[in-house]
């Protein structure tokens, strides 16, 4: 088991002026070494603390609280003056750029109000009450925490899902079933949805941004007598393709019996194929958004969970420690950004 970042020597309150700065001195042996350089010889017993004077040779530096935690991890609690903290770190040779980590609970609390989903807010509340800090102190398995952090992003950030496919595949019908309101125009006339239509919604526990796109059909020639609209529609198709390329997930609808008339792009890896307007929507991978909108929703939720390897039953478990932002994910992974690599949408978000 690797020891948590809070137990490695280093400062772990955020840099800057504050009431108290906490410098981790590592385990008892490491701490004795460091403290000798500051003229401190007495170490409080485990689970105890004491007031000490810190000296650099003859010079009196400051008074500080020396804490020997029950697990034998030693900390100095200093007055927060940045020059003094910097000087002590210099004297101790501890790494001033160690991951700052005590503010996790505070950051989680600050994020609750802006959470895009109810379960996301509950995850944040748990961490605001210290679940994540406790896990770090207990040294929970980093791989477990990393996976929880990955899954939690789907509660804490809205996932963009683009609905694409040939014209008349039933994209707008599915979009309306997913959004739960008549938002996009549904028409049997080809080329009705010329612009992308977006709506925020929810899929099971996950907050989603749905995007309905113009359908794919051959527009290499202007439709006679309708040159302007052809151009508008072509622009809509291009927009749809651009959105599909950068979405986290593309639902590619192909109406039953459509064959290979319009091929799904094979260069998009984040694409799930579904057969739409199906005569038997109970078949795997089939849906009929018009006749069975709730079945279609369930089908899409399954596809979403499977694609992103998510278990809706595990989305939130009361009081469980979960990394919830870039800083907490980095504290677990040790390598900033390590937990993000698995996530195709990470590049366009900064948290
Ligand atoms: N029977 C049936 N018709 C559907 C279904 N989904 C869409 N349609 C019809 O197919 C036509 C095109 O649908 P639309 O959603 O506008 O397709 P889009 O061009 O892909 O957006 C409309 O007449 C819809 O009523 C379905 O699940 N079952
Ligand atoms: Mg449409």
Coordinates of C-alpha atoms and ligand atoms in Angstrom, one line a residue:
X1 CA 0.0 0.0 0.0
X2 CA 1.4 3.4 -0.9
X3 CA 1.1 6.0 1.7
X4 CA -1.3 8.8 1.1
X5 CA 0.0 12.1 -0.2
X6 CA -0.9 13.8 3.2
X7 CA 1.7 11.5 4.9
X8 CA 4.6 12.3 2.6
X9 CA 6.9 15.1 3.7
X10 CA 5.7 18.4 2.3
X11 CA 3.4 21.3 2.8
X12 CA -0.2 20.3 2.4
X13 CA -2.2 23.4 3.0
X14 CA -2.6 25.4 -0.2
X15 CA 0.2 28.0 -0.6
X16 CA -0.5 31.6 0.3
X17 CA -1.3 33.5 3.5
X18 CA -3.6 31.6 5.8
X19 CA -4.3 31.1 9.4
X20 CA -2.3 27.9 9.7
X21 CA 0.0 26.1 7.4
X22 CA 0.5 22.4 7.9
X23 CA 3.8 20.9 7.0
X24 CA 4.0 17.1 6.9
X25 CA 7.2 15.8 8.3
X26 CA 6.6 12.2 7.3
X27 CA 6.9 9.3 9.8
X28 CA 8.5 9.6 13.2
X29 CA 12.0 8.7 12.0
X30 CA 11.8 11.3 9.2
X31 CA 10.3 13.8 11.5
X32 CA 13.1 13.4 14.2
X33 CA 15.7 14.1 11.5
X34 CA 13.9 17.3 10.3
X35 CA 13.2 18.5 13.8
X36 CA 16.8 18.2 14.9
X37 CA 17.6 20.8 12.2
X38 CA 15.1 23.1 13.9
X39 CA 16.5 22.6 17.4
X40 CA 13.5 20.5 18.4
X41 CA 14.5 17.4 20.4
X42 CA 11.3 16.4 22.1
X43 CA 8.7 14.4 20.2
X44 CA 5.2 14.2 21.6
X45 CA 4.0 10.6 22.2
X46 CA 1.8 9.1 19.5
X47 CA -1.6 10.6 19.4
X48 CA -0.4 13.6 21.3
X49 CA 0.8 17.1 20.4
X50 CA 3.0 19.8 21.9
X51 CA 4.1 23.4 21.5
X52 CA 7.6 23.8 20.2
X53 CA 10.0 26.6 19.4
X54 CA 11.7 26.4 16.1
X55 CA 15.2 27.8 15.7
X56 CA 17.7 28.2 12.9
X57 CA 21.0 28.1 14.8
X58 CA 20.7 30.9 17.3
X59 CA 17.9 32.6 15.6
X60 CA 14.4 32.2 17.0
X61 CA 12.0 31.5 14.2
X62 CA 8.5 30.8 15.5
X63 CA 6.4 28.8 17.8
X64 CA 4.5 25.9 16.3
X65 CA 2.3 23.0 17.2
X66 CA 3.9 19.6 16.7
X67 CA 1.4 16.8 16.1
X68 CA 2.2 13.1 16.3
X69 CA -0.9 11.5 14.8
X70 CA -2.1 8.1 16.2
X71 CA -0.7 6.5 13.0
X72 CA 2.8 7.8 13.7
X73 CA 2.6 10.5 11.0
X74 CA 4.0 13.8 12.2
X75 CA 3.0 17.3 11.3
X76 CA 4.0 20.9 12.1
X77 CA 1.2 23.4 12.3
X78 CA 2.7 26.8 11.7
X79 CA 1.3 30.3 11.6
X80 CA 0.6 30.8 8.0
X81 CA 3.1 33.5 7.2
X82 CA 4.4 32.5 3.7
X83 CA 8.0 33.7 4.1
X84 CA 8.3 31.7 7.3
X85 CA 6.8 28.7 5.8
X86 CA 9.0 29.0 2.8
X87 CA 12.1 29.3 5.0
X88 CA 11.2 26.3 7.1
X89 CA 10.6 24.2 4.1
X90 CA 13.9 25.3 2.8
X91 CA 15.6 24.3 6.1
X92 CA 13.8 21.0 6.2
X93 CA 14.4 20.3 2.6
X94 CA 10.7 19.3 2.1
X95 CA 9.2 19.6 -1.2
X96 CA 7.2 22.8 -1.4
X97 CA 5.4 21.6 -4.5
X98 CA 3.9 18.5 -2.8
X99 CA 0.3 18.2 -3.7
X100 CA -1.7 20.5 -1.5
X101 CA -4.5 18.4 -0.2
X102 CA -6.3 19.6 2.9
X103 CA -8.8 21.7 1.0
X104 CA -10.6 18.8 -0.6
X105 CA -13.7 19.0 1.6
X106 CA -13.9 22.8 1.1
X107 CA -13.7 22.4 -2.7
X108 CA -16.4 19.7 -2.7
X109 CA -18.7 22.0 -0.7
X110 CA -18.2 24.8 -3.1
X111 CA -19.1 22.6 -6.0
X112 CA -22.4 21.2 -4.6
X113 CA -24.6 24.1 -5.8
X114 CA -23.5 23.8 -9.4
X115 CA -23.7 20.0 -9.6
X116 CA -25.6 19.0 -12.9
X117 CA -27.3 16.0 -11.3
X118 CA -28.9 15.0 -8.0
X119 CA -26.5 12.1 -7.4
X120 CA -23.6 14.3 -8.4
X121 CA -24.6 16.7 -5.6
X122 CA -24.9 13.8 -3.1
X123 CA -21.4 12.6 -4.1
X124 CA -20.1 16.1 -3.5
X125 CA -21.9 16.4 -0.1
X126 CA -20.2 13.2 1.0
X127 CA -16.8 14.5 0.2
X128 CA -17.7 17.9 1.8
X129 CA -18.3 15.9 4.9
X130 CA -14.8 14.4 4.7
X131 CA -15.3 11.1 3.0
X132 CA -12.4 11.7 0.5
X133 CA -10.0 13.1 3.2
X134 CA -10.7 10.0 5.4
X135 CA -9.9 7.7 2.5
X136 CA -6.6 9.4 1.8
X137 CA -5.7 9.1 5.5
X138 CA -6.7 5.5 5.6
X139 CA -4.7 4.9 2.4
X140 CA -7.6 3.3 0.4
X141 CA -6.6 1.4 -2.7
X142 CA -5.7 4.0 -5.3
X143 CA -6.9 1.9 -8.2
X144 CA -10.4 1.6 -6.6
X145 CA -10.5 5.4 -6.0
X146 CA -9.4 6.1 -9.5
X147 CA -12.2 4.0 -11.0
X148 CA -14.7 5.7 -8.7
X149 CA -13.5 9.0 -9.8
X150 CA -13.8 8.0 -13.4
X151 CA -17.4 6.8 -13.0
X152 CA -18.3 9.9 -10.9
X153 CA -17.4 12.2 -13.7
X154 CA -20.5 11.1 -15.5
X155 CA -22.6 12.4 -12.5
X156 CA -20.5 15.6 -12.1
X157 CA -20.2 16.6 -15.7
X158 CA -22.8 16.7 -18.4
X159 CA -22.0 14.2 -21.2
X160 CA -22.7 15.3 -24.7
X161 CA -24.4 12.6 -26.8
X162 CA -25.0 13.3 -30.5
X163 CA -27.7 11.5 -32.4
X164 CA -26.7 10.9 -36.0
X165 CA -27.5 8.7 -38.9
X166 CA -29.3 8.9 -42.3
X167 CA -32.3 11.2 -42.9
X168 CA -35.6 9.8 -41.7
X169 CA -33.9 7.3 -39.4
X170 CA -36.1 8.6 -36.6
X171 CA -33.3 10.8 -34.9
X172 CA -35.6 13.6 -34.0
X173 CA -38.3 11.2 -32.8
X174 CA -35.7 9.6 -30.5
X175 CA -34.4 13.0 -29.4
X176 CA -37.9 14.0 -28.4
X177 CA -38.4 10.7 -26.5
X178 CA -35.1 11.3 -24.7
X179 CA -35.7 14.9 -23.9
X180 CA -39.3 14.2 -23.0
X181 CA -40.8 17.1 -24.9
X182 CA -41.5 18.0 -28.5
X183 CA -38.3 19.9 -29.0
X184 CA -37.2 18.9 -32.5
X185 CA -39.3 19.0 -35.5
X186 CA -40.3 15.5 -36.7
X187 CA -41.2 15.2 -40.3
X188 CA -41.4 12.5 -43.0
X189 CA -40.0 15.1 -45.4
X190 CA -36.4 14.5 -45.9
X191 CA -34.0 17.2 -44.7
X192 CA -36.2 18.8 -42.0
X193 CA -33.6 19.0 -39.2
X194 CA -31.1 21.3 -40.8
X195 CA -29.5 22.7 -37.6
X196 CA -28.3 20.8 -34.6
X197 CA -30.9 21.0 -31.8
X198 CA -29.6 20.7 -28.3
X199 CA -31.3 20.0 -25.0
X200 CA -30.1 19.2 -21.5
X201 CA -31.6 16.2 -20.0
X202 CA -31.0 13.1 -17.8
X203 CA -30.5 9.5 -18.7
X204 CA -30.9 7.4 -15.6
X205 CA -28.7 9.1 -13.0
X206 CA -26.5 10.8 -15.6
X207 CA -26.8 14.3 -16.8
X208 CA -26.7 14.5 -20.6
X209 CA -26.7 17.1 -23.3
X210 CA -28.6 15.7 -26.2
X211 CA -27.8 16.9 -29.7
X212 CA -30.0 16.1 -32.7
X213 CA -28.3 16.6 -36.0
X214 CA -29.3 17.0 -39.7
X215 CA -29.5 13.5 -41.3
X216 CA -27.0 12.1 -43.8
X217 CA -28.1 12.0 -47.4
X218 CA -26.4 12.7 -50.6
X219 CA -26.3 16.4 -51.2
X220 CA -23.3 16.5 -53.6
X221 CA -25.7 18.1 -56.2
X222 CA -28.0 21.0 -55.3
X223 CA -31.6 19.8 -55.2
X224 CA -33.1 21.4 -58.3
X225 CA -35.4 24.4 -57.5
X226 CA -34.2 24.5 -53.9
X227 CA -30.6 25.6 -54.1
X228 CA -30.8 27.8 -51.0
X229 CA -32.3 25.1 -48.8
X230 CA -29.9 22.5 -50.1
X231 CA -27.0 24.7 -49.0
X232 CA -28.5 25.3 -45.6
X233 CA -29.0 21.5 -45.2
X234 CA -25.5 20.8 -46.3
X235 CA -24.2 23.2 -43.7
X236 CA -26.4 21.4 -41.2
X237 CA -24.8 18.0 -42.2
X238 CA -21.4 19.5 -41.8
X239 CA -22.2 20.8 -38.3
X240 CA -23.6 17.4 -37.4
X241 CA -20.5 15.6 -38.5
X242 CA -18.3 18.1 -36.6
X243 CA -20.4 17.6 -33.4
X244 CA -20.3 13.8 -33.8
X245 CA -16.5 13.9 -34.2
X246 CA -16.1 15.7 -30.9
X247 CA -18.9 14.3 -28.8
X248 CA -18.3 11.8 -26.0
X249 CA -20.8 9.4 -27.6
X250 CA -22.6 9.2 -30.9
X251 CA -25.8 7.2 -31.2
X252 CA -25.9 6.1 -34.9
X253 CA -29.4 5.2 -35.9
X254 CA -30.1 3.1 -38.9
X255 CA -33.7 2.4 -39.8
X256 CA -34.6 -1.2 -40.0
X257 CA -34.1 -2.6 -43.5
X258 CA -31.9 0.4 -44.5
X259 CA -29.0 -1.7 -45.5
X260 CA -25.8 0.1 -46.2
X261 CA -27.3 3.0 -48.0
X262 CA -25.6 5.5 -45.6
X263 CA -22.6 4.0 -43.8
X264 CA -21.7 5.0 -40.3
X265 CA -18.4 6.7 -40.2
X266 CA -15.8 4.1 -39.2
X267 CA -13.3 6.6 -37.9
X268 CA -15.4 7.4 -34.9
X269 CA -14.7 5.1 -32.0
X270 CA -17.2 6.6 -29.6
X271 CA -20.1 5.4 -31.7
X272 CA -22.9 3.0 -30.8
X273 CA -25.1 1.6 -33.6
X274 CA -28.8 1.1 -33.0
X275 CA -31.5 -0.1 -35.4
X276 CA -34.4 2.4 -35.3
X277 CA -38.0 2.2 -36.4
X278 CA -37.8 -1.4 -35.5
X279 CA -40.7 -3.8 -36.0
X280 CA -39.6 -5.7 -32.9
X281 CA -38.0 -3.2 -30.5
X282 CA -37.5 -6.0 -27.9
X283 CA -34.6 -7.3 -30.0
X284 CA -31.1 -6.3 -28.7
X285 CA -29.9 -3.1 -30.3
X286 CA -33.3 -2.3 -31.7
X287 CA -35.7 0.5 -30.8
X288 CA -38.9 2.1 -31.9
X289 CA -39.0 5.6 -30.4
X290 CA -42.4 6.4 -31.8
X291 CA -44.3 3.3 -30.6
X292 CA -42.3 2.7 -27.4
X293 CA -40.5 5.8 -26.2
X294 CA -39.8 4.5 -22.7
X295 CA -38.3 1.3 -24.1
X296 CA -36.2 3.5 -26.4
X297 CA -34.9 5.5 -23.4
X298 CA -34.0 2.3 -21.6
X299 CA -32.2 1.0 -24.7
X300 CA -30.2 4.2 -24.9
X301 CA -29.4 4.1 -21.1
X302 CA -28.1 0.5 -21.5
X303 CA -26.0 1.5 -24.4
X304 CA -24.6 4.5 -22.5
X305 CA -23.8 2.4 -19.4
X306 CA -22.2 -0.3 -21.4
X307 CA -20.1 2.0 -23.6
X308 CA -18.8 3.9 -20.6
X309 CA -18.6 0.8 -18.3
X310 CA -20.9 2.3 -15.7
X311 CA -23.2 0.6 -13.2
X312 CA -26.2 2.7 -12.4
X313 CA -26.7 0.8 -9.1
X314 CA -23.2 1.9 -8.0
X315 CA -23.6 5.5 -9.2
X316 CA -23.9 6.7 -5.6
X317 CA -23.3 4.8 -2.4
X318 CA -23.9 6.9 0.8
X319 CA -20.7 8.2 2.4
X320 CA -18.3 6.6 0.0
X321 CA -15.1 8.4 -0.8
X322 CA -15.0 9.6 -4.4
X323 CA -12.4 11.8 -6.2
X324 CA -14.6 14.6 -7.6
X325 CA -12.3 17.1 -9.4
X326 CA -8.9 17.3 -11.1
X327 CA -7.1 18.0 -7.8
X328 CA -8.6 15.1 -5.9
X329 CA -8.1 12.7 -8.9
X330 CA -4.4 13.8 -9.0
X331 CA -4.0 13.3 -5.3
X332 CA -5.1 9.7 -5.8
X333 CA -3.2 8.9 -9.0
X334 CA 0.0 10.6 -7.9
X335 CA 0.4 11.8 -11.5
X336 CA -1.7 14.8 -12.3
X337 CA -4.1 14.0 -15.2
X338 CA -3.5 10.2 -14.9
X339 CA -7.1 9.6 -14.0
X340 CA -8.2 11.7 -17.0
X341 CA -6.4 9.8 -19.7
X342 CA -9.2 7.3 -20.0
X343 CA -11.8 10.0 -20.7
X344 CA -12.3 11.0 -24.3
X345 CA -14.0 14.3 -23.3
X346 CA -11.4 15.4 -20.8
X347 CA -9.6 17.7 -23.2
X348 CA -12.5 20.1 -23.7
X349 CA -13.2 20.6 -20.0
X350 CA -11.2 22.2 -17.3
X351 CA -12.1 21.8 -13.7
Ligands
LIG1 N1 -43.2 3.5 -37.1 C1 -42.2 4.3 -36.7 N2 -42.0 5.4 -37.3 C2 -41.0 6.2 -36.9 C3 -40.2 5.9 -35.7 N3 -39.3 6.9 -35.5 C4 -39.5 7.8 -36.5 N4 -40.6 7.4 -37.3 C5 -41.1 8.2 -38.4 O1 -40.1 8.4 -39.4 C6 -40.2 9.7 -40.0 C7 -38.8 10.4 -39.8 O2 -38.6 10.6 -38.4 P1 -37.6 11.8 -37.9 O3 -37.6 11.6 -36.4 O4 -38.0 13.1 -38.4 O5 -36.3 11.3 -38.6 P2 -34.9 12.1 -38.7 O6 -34.8 12.6 -40.1 O7 -33.9 11.0 -38.5 O8 -34.9 13.1 -37.7 C8 -41.4 10.3 -39.3 O9 -42.5 10.2 -40.1 C9 -41.5 9.6 -38.0 O10 -42.8 9.6 -37.5 C10 -40.5 4.7 -35.1 O11 -39.9 4.3 -34.0 N5 -41.5 3.9 -35.6
LIG2 MG1 -34.6 15.1 -37.8

